[in-house]
Coordinates of N, CA and C in Angstrom, one line a residue:
M453 N 120.4 267.9 14.3 CA 120.3 266.5 14.6 C 121.0 266.0 16.0
K454 N 120.1 265.5 16.6 CA 120.5 265.1 18.1 C 121.6 263.9 18.1
P455 N 122.5 263.8 19.0 CA 123.3 262.7 19.2 C 122.3 261.5 19.5
P456 N 122.9 260.2 19.0 CA 122.2 259.0 19.5 C 122.2 258.9 21.0
R457 N 121.0 258.4 21.5 CA 120.8 258.5 23.0 C 122.0 257.9 23.7
D458 N 122.4 256.6 23.3 CA 123.4 255.9 23.9 C 124.8 256.7 23.8
C459 N 125.0 257.3 22.7 CA 126.4 258.1 22.6 C 126.4 259.2 23.6
L460 N 125.2 260.0 23.7 CA 125.2 261.1 24.6 C 125.2 260.6 26.1
S461 N 124.6 259.5 26.4 CA 124.6 258.9 27.8 C 126.1 258.6 28.2
W462 N 126.7 258.0 27.2 CA 128.1 257.5 27.5 C 129.0 258.8 27.8
A463 N 128.9 259.7 26.9 CA 129.8 260.9 27.0 C 129.5 261.6 28.2
L464 N 128.2 261.8 28.6 CA 127.9 262.6 29.9 C 128.3 261.7 31.1
E465 N 128.2 260.4 31.1 CA 128.6 259.5 32.2 C 130.1 259.6 32.4
A466 N 131.0 259.7 31.2 CA 132.3 259.8 31.4 C 132.7 261.0 32.0
V467 N 132.0 262.1 31.8 CA 132.4 263.4 32.4 C 132.0 263.5 33.8
L468 N 130.7 263.2 34.0 CA 130.0 263.4 35.4 C 130.4 262.5 36.4
Q469 N 130.8 261.3 36.0 CA 131.1 260.2 37.0 C 132.5 259.9 37.1
S470 N 133.4 260.8 36.7 CA 134.8 260.6 36.8 C 135.2 260.6 38.4
D471 N 136.2 259.8 38.7 CA 136.6 259.6 40.1 C 137.6 260.8 40.6
S472 N 137.8 261.8 39.6 CA 138.7 262.9 40.0 C 138.2 264.1 39.3
A473 N 138.8 265.2 39.5 CA 138.5 266.6 38.9 C 139.2 266.6 37.7
D474 N 139.9 265.6 37.1 CA 140.9 265.7 36.0 C 140.2 266.2 34.7
P475 N 139.1 265.8 34.4 CA 138.3 266.3 33.2 C 138.1 267.8 33.2
H476 N 138.2 268.4 34.3 CA 137.8 269.8 34.4 C 139.0 270.7 34.6
R477 N 140.3 270.1 34.6 CA 141.4 270.8 34.8 C 142.3 270.9 33.4
Y478 N 143.4 271.6 33.5 CA 144.2 271.6 32.3 C 144.8 270.2 32.2
G479 N 144.8 269.6 31.1 CA 145.3 268.4 30.9 C 146.4 268.2 29.9
D480 N 146.7 267.1 29.4 CA 147.8 266.7 28.4 C 147.3 267.5 27.3
V481 N 148.3 268.2 26.5 CA 148.0 269.0 25.4 C 147.5 268.2 24.2
V482 N 147.9 267.1 24.2 CA 147.6 266.2 23.0 C 146.1 265.5 23.2
G483 N 145.6 265.6 24.6 CA 144.4 265.0 24.8 C 144.4 264.0 26.0
D484 N 143.2 263.8 26.6 CA 143.1 262.9 27.8 C 143.5 261.5 27.3
Q485 N 144.3 260.9 28.1 CA 145.0 259.7 27.8 C 144.1 258.4 27.6
N486 N 143.0 258.5 28.4 CA 141.9 257.4 28.2 C 141.3 257.5 26.8
L487 N 141.0 258.9 26.3 CA 140.4 259.2 25.2 C 141.3 258.8 24.0
L488 N 142.5 259.2 24.2 CA 143.6 258.8 23.2 C 143.5 257.3 22.9
E489 N 143.5 256.6 23.9 CA 143.6 255.1 23.8 C 142.3 254.5 23.1
V490 N 141.2 255.1 23.3 CA 139.9 254.8 22.7 C 140.1 255.1 21.2
I491 N 140.7 256.3 20.9 CA 140.7 256.8 19.6 C 141.7 255.9 18.8
R492 N 142.9 255.4 19.5 CA 143.9 254.5 18.9 C 143.2 253.3 18.4
R493 N 142.5 252.7 19.4 CA 141.8 251.4 19.0 C 140.9 251.5 17.8
K494 N 140.2 252.8 17.8 CA 139.3 252.9 16.7 C 140.2 253.1 15.3
L495 N 141.2 253.8 15.3 CA 142.0 254.0 14.2 C 142.5 252.7 13.7
E496 N 143.0 251.8 14.7 CA 143.5 250.6 14.2 C 142.6 249.6 13.7
T497 N 141.4 249.6 14.3 CA 140.4 248.5 13.8 C 139.5 249.0 12.6
V498 N 139.1 250.2 12.7 CA 138.2 250.9 11.6 C 139.1 251.4 10.4
N499 N 140.1 252.2 10.7 CA 140.7 252.9 9.6 C 141.9 252.1 9.3
K500 N 142.5 251.2 10.0 CA 143.6 250.5 9.7 C 144.9 251.3 9.6
L501 N 144.8 252.3 10.5 CA 146.0 253.2 10.7 C 146.7 252.8 12.0
T502 N 148.0 252.5 11.9 CA 148.8 252.0 13.0 C 150.2 252.8 13.1
G503 N 150.7 252.9 14.3 CA 152.0 253.6 14.5 C 152.1 255.1 14.3
Q504 N 150.9 255.7 14.3 CA 151.0 257.1 14.2 C 150.8 258.0 15.5
E505 N 151.1 259.2 15.5 CA 150.8 260.0 16.7 C 149.3 260.4 16.7
I506 N 148.8 260.7 17.8 CA 147.4 261.2 17.8 C 147.3 262.5 18.6
M507 N 146.5 263.4 18.2 CA 146.2 264.6 18.9 C 144.9 265.0 18.8
V508 N 144.1 265.2 20.1 CA 142.7 265.7 20.2 C 142.7 267.2 20.0
T509 N 141.7 267.7 19.2 CA 141.7 269.1 19.0 C 140.1 269.7 19.1
A510 N 140.1 270.9 19.1 CA 138.7 271.4 19.3 C 138.0 271.5 18.0
G511 N 137.6 270.2 17.4 CA 137.0 269.9 16.2 C 138.0 269.8 15.0
A512 N 137.5 269.4 13.9 CA 138.4 269.2 12.8 C 138.9 270.5 12.2
N513 N 138.1 271.7 12.3 CA 138.7 272.9 11.7 C 140.0 273.3 12.4
Q514 N 140.0 273.1 13.9 CA 141.2 273.4 14.5 C 142.4 272.4 14.1
A515 N 141.9 271.2 13.9 CA 142.9 270.2 13.5 C 143.6 270.7 12.2
F516 N 142.8 271.1 11.2 CA 143.4 271.6 9.9 C 144.3 272.8 10.0
V517 N 144.0 273.7 10.8 CA 144.7 274.8 11.2 C 146.0 274.5 11.9
N518 N 146.0 273.5 12.8 CA 147.2 272.9 13.5 C 148.1 272.4 12.4
V519 N 147.6 271.6 11.5 CA 148.4 271.0 10.5 C 149.1 272.0 9.6
L520 N 148.4 273.0 9.1 CA 148.8 274.0 8.3 C 150.1 274.8 8.9
L521 N 149.8 275.2 10.2 CA 150.8 275.9 10.9 C 152.1 274.9 11.1
S522 N 151.9 273.7 11.1 CA 153.0 272.8 11.3 C 153.8 272.5 10.1
I523 N 153.1 272.5 9.0 CA 153.8 272.0 7.7 C 154.1 273.2 6.6
T524 N 153.5 274.4 6.8 CA 153.7 275.4 5.9 C 154.3 276.6 6.4
D525 N 154.7 277.4 5.4 CA 155.2 278.9 5.7 C 154.4 279.7 4.8
V526 N 154.5 280.9 5.2 CA 153.8 282.0 4.3 C 154.2 282.0 2.9
G527 N 153.4 281.9 2.0 CA 153.7 281.8 0.5 C 153.7 280.5 -0.1
D528 N 153.8 279.5 0.7 CA 153.6 278.1 0.4 C 152.2 277.9 -0.3
E529 N 152.1 276.9 -1.2 CA 150.8 276.5 -1.9 C 150.2 275.3 -1.5
V530 N 149.0 275.2 -1.3 CA 148.3 274.0 -0.9 C 147.2 273.8 -1.9
I531 N 147.0 272.6 -2.5 CA 146.1 272.3 -3.5 C 144.6 272.0 -2.8
L532 N 143.5 272.6 -3.3 CA 142.2 272.1 -3.0 C 141.5 271.7 -4.2
T533 N 140.5 270.8 -4.2 CA 139.9 270.4 -5.3 C 138.5 270.9 -5.3
K534 N 138.1 271.3 -6.4 CA 136.7 271.8 -6.5 C 135.5 270.8 -6.5
P535 N 134.5 270.9 -6.0 CA 134.1 272.0 -5.0 C 134.8 271.8 -3.6
Y536 N 135.4 272.8 -3.1 CA 136.1 272.8 -1.9 C 135.3 273.0 -0.6
Y537 N 135.8 272.6 0.6 CA 135.2 273.1 1.8 C 135.7 274.5 2.1
F538 N 134.6 275.4 2.4 CA 135.0 276.8 2.5 C 136.0 277.0 3.7
S539 N 135.8 276.2 4.7 CA 136.7 276.6 5.9 C 138.1 276.3 5.6
H540 N 138.4 275.3 4.8 CA 139.8 275.1 4.3 C 140.4 276.3 3.6
L541 N 139.6 277.0 2.6 CA 140.1 278.1 2.0 C 140.4 279.2 3.1
V542 N 139.4 279.3 3.9 CA 139.7 280.5 5.0 C 140.9 280.2 5.9
A543 N 141.1 279.0 6.3 CA 142.3 278.6 7.1 C 143.6 278.8 6.2
L544 N 143.6 278.5 5.1 CA 144.7 278.8 4.2 C 145.0 280.3 4.1
Q545 N 144.0 281.0 3.9 CA 144.2 282.5 3.8 C 144.8 283.1 5.0
L546 N 144.2 282.7 6.3 CA 144.6 283.2 7.5 C 146.1 282.8 7.8
C547 N 146.5 281.6 7.3 CA 147.9 281.2 7.6 C 148.8 281.9 6.5
G548 N 148.3 282.6 5.5 CA 149.1 283.1 4.6 C 149.7 282.1 3.5
V549 N 148.9 281.0 3.2 CA 149.2 280.0 2.4 C 148.3 280.3 1.1
V550 N 149.0 280.1 0.0 CA 148.2 280.3 -1.3 C 147.4 279.1 -1.8
P551 N 146.1 279.2 -1.8 CA 145.2 278.1 -2.3 C 145.4 277.9 -3.7
V552 N 145.4 276.7 -4.2 CA 145.5 276.4 -5.5 C 144.3 275.4 -5.9
M553 N 143.5 275.9 -6.9 CA 142.3 275.1 -7.1 C 142.4 274.2 -8.3
A554 N 142.1 272.9 -8.0 CA 142.3 272.0 -9.2 C 140.8 271.4 -9.4
N555 N 140.5 271.4 -10.7 CA 139.2 270.9 -11.1 C 139.0 269.4 -10.9
S556 N 137.8 269.1 -10.5 CA 137.4 267.6 -10.3 C 137.0 266.9 -11.5
D557 N 136.7 265.7 -11.4 CA 136.2 265.0 -12.7 C 134.8 265.2 -12.8
P558 N 134.1 264.7 -13.6 CA 132.6 264.9 -13.8 C 131.7 264.3 -12.7
E559 N 132.2 263.4 -11.9 CA 131.7 262.9 -10.8 C 132.0 263.7 -9.5
L560 N 132.7 264.8 -9.7 CA 133.1 265.6 -8.6 C 134.2 264.8 -7.6
K561 N 134.9 264.0 -8.2 CA 135.9 263.3 -7.5 C 137.2 263.8 -7.8
P562 N 138.3 263.8 -7.0 CA 139.6 264.4 -7.5 C 140.2 263.8 -8.7
D563 N 140.7 264.6 -9.5 CA 141.1 264.4 -10.9 C 142.7 264.4 -10.7
P564 N 143.4 263.1 -10.8 CA 144.9 263.1 -10.6 C 145.6 264.0 -11.6
I565 N 145.0 263.9 -12.9 CA 145.8 264.7 -14.0 C 145.7 266.2 -13.6
E566 N 144.5 266.7 -13.1 CA 144.4 268.1 -12.9 C 145.3 268.5 -11.7
I567 N 145.3 267.5 -10.6 CA 146.1 267.8 -9.5 C 147.6 267.9 -9.8
K568 N 148.0 266.9 -10.6 CA 149.5 266.8 -11.0 C 149.8 268.0 -11.6
A569 N 149.0 268.7 -12.5 CA 149.2 269.9 -13.3 C 149.3 271.1 -12.4
S570 N 148.7 271.0 -11.2 CA 148.7 272.1 -10.3 C 149.8 272.2 -9.3
I571 N 150.8 271.2 -9.3 CA 151.9 271.1 -8.4 C 153.0 271.9 -8.9
T572 N 153.6 272.8 -8.1 CA 154.7 273.6 -8.4 C 155.8 273.4 -7.3
P573 N 157.0 274.0 -7.5 CA 158.0 273.9 -6.5 C 157.6 274.5 -5.1
K574 N 156.5 275.3 -5.1 CA 156.1 275.9 -3.8 C 154.9 275.0 -3.2
T575 N 154.4 273.9 -3.8 CA 153.3 273.2 -3.2 C 153.8 272.4 -2.1
K576 N 153.1 272.4 -0.9 CA 153.4 271.7 0.4 C 152.4 270.6 0.5
A577 N 151.3 270.6 0.1 CA 150.2 269.6 0.3 C 149.1 269.5 -0.6
L578 N 148.4 268.4 -0.8 CA 147.1 268.3 -1.3 C 146.2 268.0 -0.3
V579 N 144.9 268.6 -0.4 CA 143.9 268.4 0.7 C 142.9 267.4 0.0
L580 N 142.7 266.4 0.6 CA 141.7 265.3 0.1 C 140.5 265.3 1.2
V581 N 139.2 265.6 0.7 CA 138.1 265.6 1.7 C 137.4 264.5 1.1
N582 N 137.3 263.3 2.0 CA 136.6 262.2 1.4 C 135.9 261.3 2.5
P583 N 134.6 261.2 2.4 CA 133.7 261.8 1.3 C 133.7 263.4 1.4
G584 N 133.4 263.7 0.0 CA 133.5 265.2 -0.2 C 132.6 266.0 0.6
N585 N 133.0 267.3 0.9 CA 132.1 268.3 1.5 C 132.5 269.6 0.6
P586 N 131.6 270.0 -0.2 CA 130.1 269.7 -0.2 C 129.4 268.7 -1.2
S587 N 130.5 268.1 -1.9 CA 129.8 267.2 -3.0 C 129.2 265.9 -2.5
G588 N 129.7 265.3 -1.5 CA 129.2 264.0 -1.0 C 129.8 262.9 -1.8
S589 N 130.7 263.2 -2.8 CA 131.3 262.1 -3.6 C 132.3 261.4 -2.8
V590 N 132.4 260.1 -3.2 CA 133.4 259.3 -2.4 C 134.5 258.8 -3.3
A591 N 135.7 259.1 -3.0 CA 136.8 258.5 -3.7 C 137.2 257.1 -3.3
E592 N 137.1 256.1 -4.2 CA 137.3 254.7 -3.8 C 138.7 254.5 -3.7
R593 N 139.0 253.3 -3.0 CA 140.5 253.1 -2.6 C 141.5 253.2 -3.8
E594 N 141.1 252.7 -4.9 CA 142.0 252.8 -6.0 C 142.4 254.3 -6.3
L595 N 141.5 255.1 -6.3 CA 141.7 256.5 -6.6 C 142.7 257.2 -5.5
V596 N 142.2 256.9 -4.1 CA 143.0 257.4 -3.1 C 144.4 257.0 -3.1
E597 N 144.6 255.7 -3.4 CA 146.0 255.2 -3.5 C 146.8 255.9 -4.7
E598 N 146.1 256.3 -5.7 CA 146.7 256.9 -6.7 C 147.2 258.3 -6.3
L599 N 146.3 259.0 -5.5 CA 146.6 260.3 -5.1 C 147.7 260.2 -4.1
E600 N 147.7 259.2 -3.3 CA 148.9 259.0 -2.3 C 150.2 258.8 -3.0
T601 N 150.3 258.1 -4.0 CA 151.4 257.9 -4.8 C 151.9 259.1 -5.5
L602 N 150.9 259.9 -6.0 CA 151.1 261.1 -6.7 C 151.9 262.1 -5.7
C603 N 151.4 262.2 -4.5 CA 151.9 263.0 -3.5 C 153.3 262.5 -3.0
H604 N 153.4 261.2 -2.9 CA 154.8 260.7 -2.5 C 155.8 261.0 -3.5
D605 N 155.4 260.8 -4.9 CA 156.4 261.1 -5.9 C 156.8 262.6 -6.0
A606 N 155.8 263.5 -5.6 CA 156.0 264.9 -5.7 C 156.7 265.4 -4.5
G607 N 156.7 264.6 -3.5 CA 157.4 265.0 -2.2 C 156.5 266.0 -1.5
I608 N 155.2 265.8 -1.5 CA 154.2 266.8 -0.7 C 153.5 266.0 0.1
W609 N 152.7 266.7 1.1 CA 151.9 266.1 2.1 C 150.5 265.8 1.4
L610 N 149.9 264.7 1.9 CA 148.5 264.4 1.7 C 147.7 264.6 3.0
I611 N 146.9 265.7 3.0 CA 146.1 266.0 4.2 C 144.6 265.5 3.9
S612 N 144.2 264.3 4.7 CA 143.1 263.7 4.3 C 142.0 263.9 5.5
D613 N 141.1 264.8 5.0 CA 139.9 265.2 5.9 C 138.9 264.1 5.8
E614 N 138.7 263.5 6.8 CA 137.7 262.3 6.8 C 136.5 262.4 7.8
A615 N 136.0 263.8 7.8 CA 135.0 264.2 8.7 C 133.7 263.3 8.4
Y616 N 133.6 263.0 7.3 CA 132.2 262.3 6.8 C 132.3 260.8 6.6
E617 N 133.4 260.3 7.2 CA 133.8 258.9 7.0 C 132.7 257.8 7.0
H618 N 131.7 258.2 7.9 CA 130.6 257.2 8.0 C 129.3 257.5 7.1
F619 N 129.5 258.6 6.3 CA 128.3 258.9 5.5 C 128.5 258.4 4.1
L620 N 128.1 257.1 4.1 CA 128.4 256.3 2.9 C 127.0 255.6 2.5
Y621 N 126.8 255.6 1.2 CA 125.6 255.0 0.6 C 126.0 254.0 -0.6
N622 N 124.9 253.2 -0.9 CA 125.1 252.2 -2.0 C 126.3 251.4 -1.9
S623 N 126.6 250.9 -0.7 CA 127.7 249.9 -0.5 C 129.1 250.4 -0.8
V624 N 129.2 251.8 -0.8 CA 130.6 252.2 -1.1 C 131.3 252.3 0.3
A625 N 132.7 251.9 0.1 CA 133.5 251.7 1.4 C 134.3 253.0 1.4
H626 N 134.7 253.3 2.7 CA 135.6 254.3 3.1 C 137.0 253.8 3.2
Y627 N 137.9 254.5 2.7 CA 139.4 254.0 2.7 C 140.1 255.2 3.3
S628 N 141.0 254.9 4.4 CA 141.8 255.9 5.0 C 143.3 255.8 4.4
P629 N 143.8 256.7 3.7 CA 145.0 256.6 3.0 C 146.2 256.3 4.0
S630 N 147.0 255.3 3.7 CA 148.1 254.9 4.7 C 149.2 254.2 3.9
L631 N 149.3 254.3 2.5 CA 150.4 253.7 1.7 C 151.8 254.4 2.2
Y632 N 151.8 255.6 2.4 CA 153.0 256.3 2.8 C 152.8 257.1 4.0
P633 N 152.8 256.4 5.2 CA 152.5 257.0 6.4 C 153.2 258.1 6.9
N634 N 154.4 258.5 6.4 CA 155.3 259.6 6.7 C 155.0 260.7 5.9
Q635 N 153.8 260.6 4.9 CA 153.5 261.7 4.2 C 152.0 262.0 4.2
V636 N 151.4 261.4 5.1 CA 149.9 261.4 5.2 C 149.4 262.0 6.5
I637 N 148.5 262.9 6.6 CA 148.0 263.3 7.8 C 146.4 263.1 7.7
N638 N 145.9 262.4 8.7 CA 144.4 262.0 8.7 C 143.7 262.8 9.6
I639 N 142.6 263.4 9.3 CA 141.9 264.3 10.3 C 140.4 263.8 10.4
F640 N 139.9 263.6 11.7 CA 138.6 263.0 11.9 C 137.8 264.1 12.9
T641 N 136.6 263.9 13.1 CA 135.8 264.6 14.0 C 134.7 263.8 14.6
M642 N 134.2 264.0 15.8 CA 133.1 263.5 16.3 C 131.8 264.3 16.1
S643 N 132.0 265.3 15.4 CA 130.7 266.2 15.2 C 129.8 265.5 14.2
K644 N 130.2 264.8 13.2 CA 129.4 264.3 12.2 C 129.0 262.8 12.6
S645 N 130.0 261.9 12.7 CA 129.5 260.7 13.2 C 128.6 260.4 14.3
Y646 N 128.9 261.2 15.4 CA 128.1 261.1 16.6 C 127.4 262.2 16.9
A647 N 127.1 263.2 15.9 CA 126.2 264.4 16.1 C 126.6 265.1 17.3
L648 N 127.9 265.2 17.7 CA 128.4 265.9 18.9 C 129.0 267.2 18.5
A649 N 128.5 267.9 17.6 CA 129.2 269.1 16.9 C 129.4 270.2 18.0
G650 N 128.5 270.4 18.9 CA 128.8 271.5 19.9 C 129.8 271.0 20.9
W651 N 130.3 269.9 21.0 CA 131.3 269.5 22.0 C 132.6 269.8 21.5
R652 N 132.8 270.1 20.1 CA 134.0 270.4 19.6 C 135.2 269.5 19.8
V653 N 135.0 268.2 19.4 CA 136.1 267.2 19.5 C 136.4 266.6 18.2
G654 N 137.7 266.9 17.8 CA 138.2 266.3 16.6 C 139.6 265.6 17.0
Y655 N 140.2 265.0 16.0 CA 141.5 264.4 16.2 C 142.2 264.2 15.0
I656 N 143.6 264.1 15.2 CA 144.6 264.0 14.1 C 145.4 262.8 14.2
S657 N 145.6 262.1 13.2 CA 146.6 261.1 13.1 C 147.8 261.5 12.2
Y658 N 149.0 261.6 12.8 CA 150.1 262.1 12.0 C 151.3 261.3 12.2
P659 N 152.4 261.4 11.4 CA 153.6 260.7 11.6 C 154.5 261.4 12.7
K660 N 155.4 260.6 13.3 CA 156.1 261.1 14.4 C 157.1 262.1 13.9
I661 N 157.4 262.2 12.7 CA 158.4 263.3 12.3 C 157.8 264.7 12.5
L662 N 156.5 264.7 12.6 CA 155.8 266.1 12.8 C 155.5 266.3 14.4
S663 N 156.0 265.5 15.2 CA 155.5 265.6 16.6 C 156.0 267.0 17.3
D664 N 157.3 267.4 17.0 CA 157.6 268.6 17.5 C 157.0 269.8 17.1
S665 N 156.7 270.0 15.9 CA 156.1 271.1 15.2 C 154.5 271.1 15.7
M666 N 154.0 269.9 15.7 CA 152.5 269.8 16.1 C 152.3 270.2 17.6
L667 N 153.3 269.9 18.4 CA 153.1 270.1 19.8 C 153.3 271.7 20.0
K668 N 154.2 272.3 19.4 CA 154.5 273.6 19.6 C 153.3 274.4 19.1
V669 N 152.6 274.1 18.1 CA 151.5 274.7 17.6 C 150.4 274.6 18.5
C670 N 150.1 273.3 19.0 CA 149.0 273.2 19.9 C 149.1 273.7 21.3
Y671 N 150.3 273.8 21.7 CA 150.5 274.5 23.0 C 150.1 275.9 23.0
R672 N 150.2 276.5 21.8 CA 149.8 278.0 21.6 C 148.3 278.1 21.3
I673 N 147.8 277.2 20.3 CA 146.6 277.6 19.7 C 145.3 277.0 20.5
E674 N 145.6 276.1 21.4 CA 144.4 275.6 22.1 C 143.8 276.5 23.1
L675 N 144.5 277.5 23.5 CA 143.9 278.6 24.4 C 143.3 279.8 23.7

């Protein structure tokens, strides 16, 4: 699928008509400041996420690995819900993290009862892919907030992969979790909404308490 013509034109213009060589040099590790400001406005107006740190990454897959390296240690557990996104499983294995599979409900949406039963003292996070990949199912706000509360009460992170946030049908609305901002990490990408997959641009919204660890990881992994 090709990017929308206007989207591609704006992206190329931003790169080719820059007043300096800055876009072609090493830049700020968290991303170009102009791009960060645009992303911040989008997060505030579209996703209703405010007051969080933002980091631009080489796609949502790098974003997920950055997050894992920032919040987990070898041997920790992270919960995936079936059917899961295969790259998440591979990332967990690469980081030495134990994947724990929780069954979904009959509509392939996350099942809070199954997830709660999967939590152990070693659990560090629950991964929510919403809309789902590969299922396409959408968890409505009420369910997402229930999962947020579950994670909050258990003292674990909620990693919200929102790569398909604009792939919605039948008037279903997307909701970005934000009830407990100090325990939620939101991941986004331009690969899907803008069909810019080859440009490898993703971004993360995360709480300030993770700033040090996220920066340490990004300084090393981006190269």
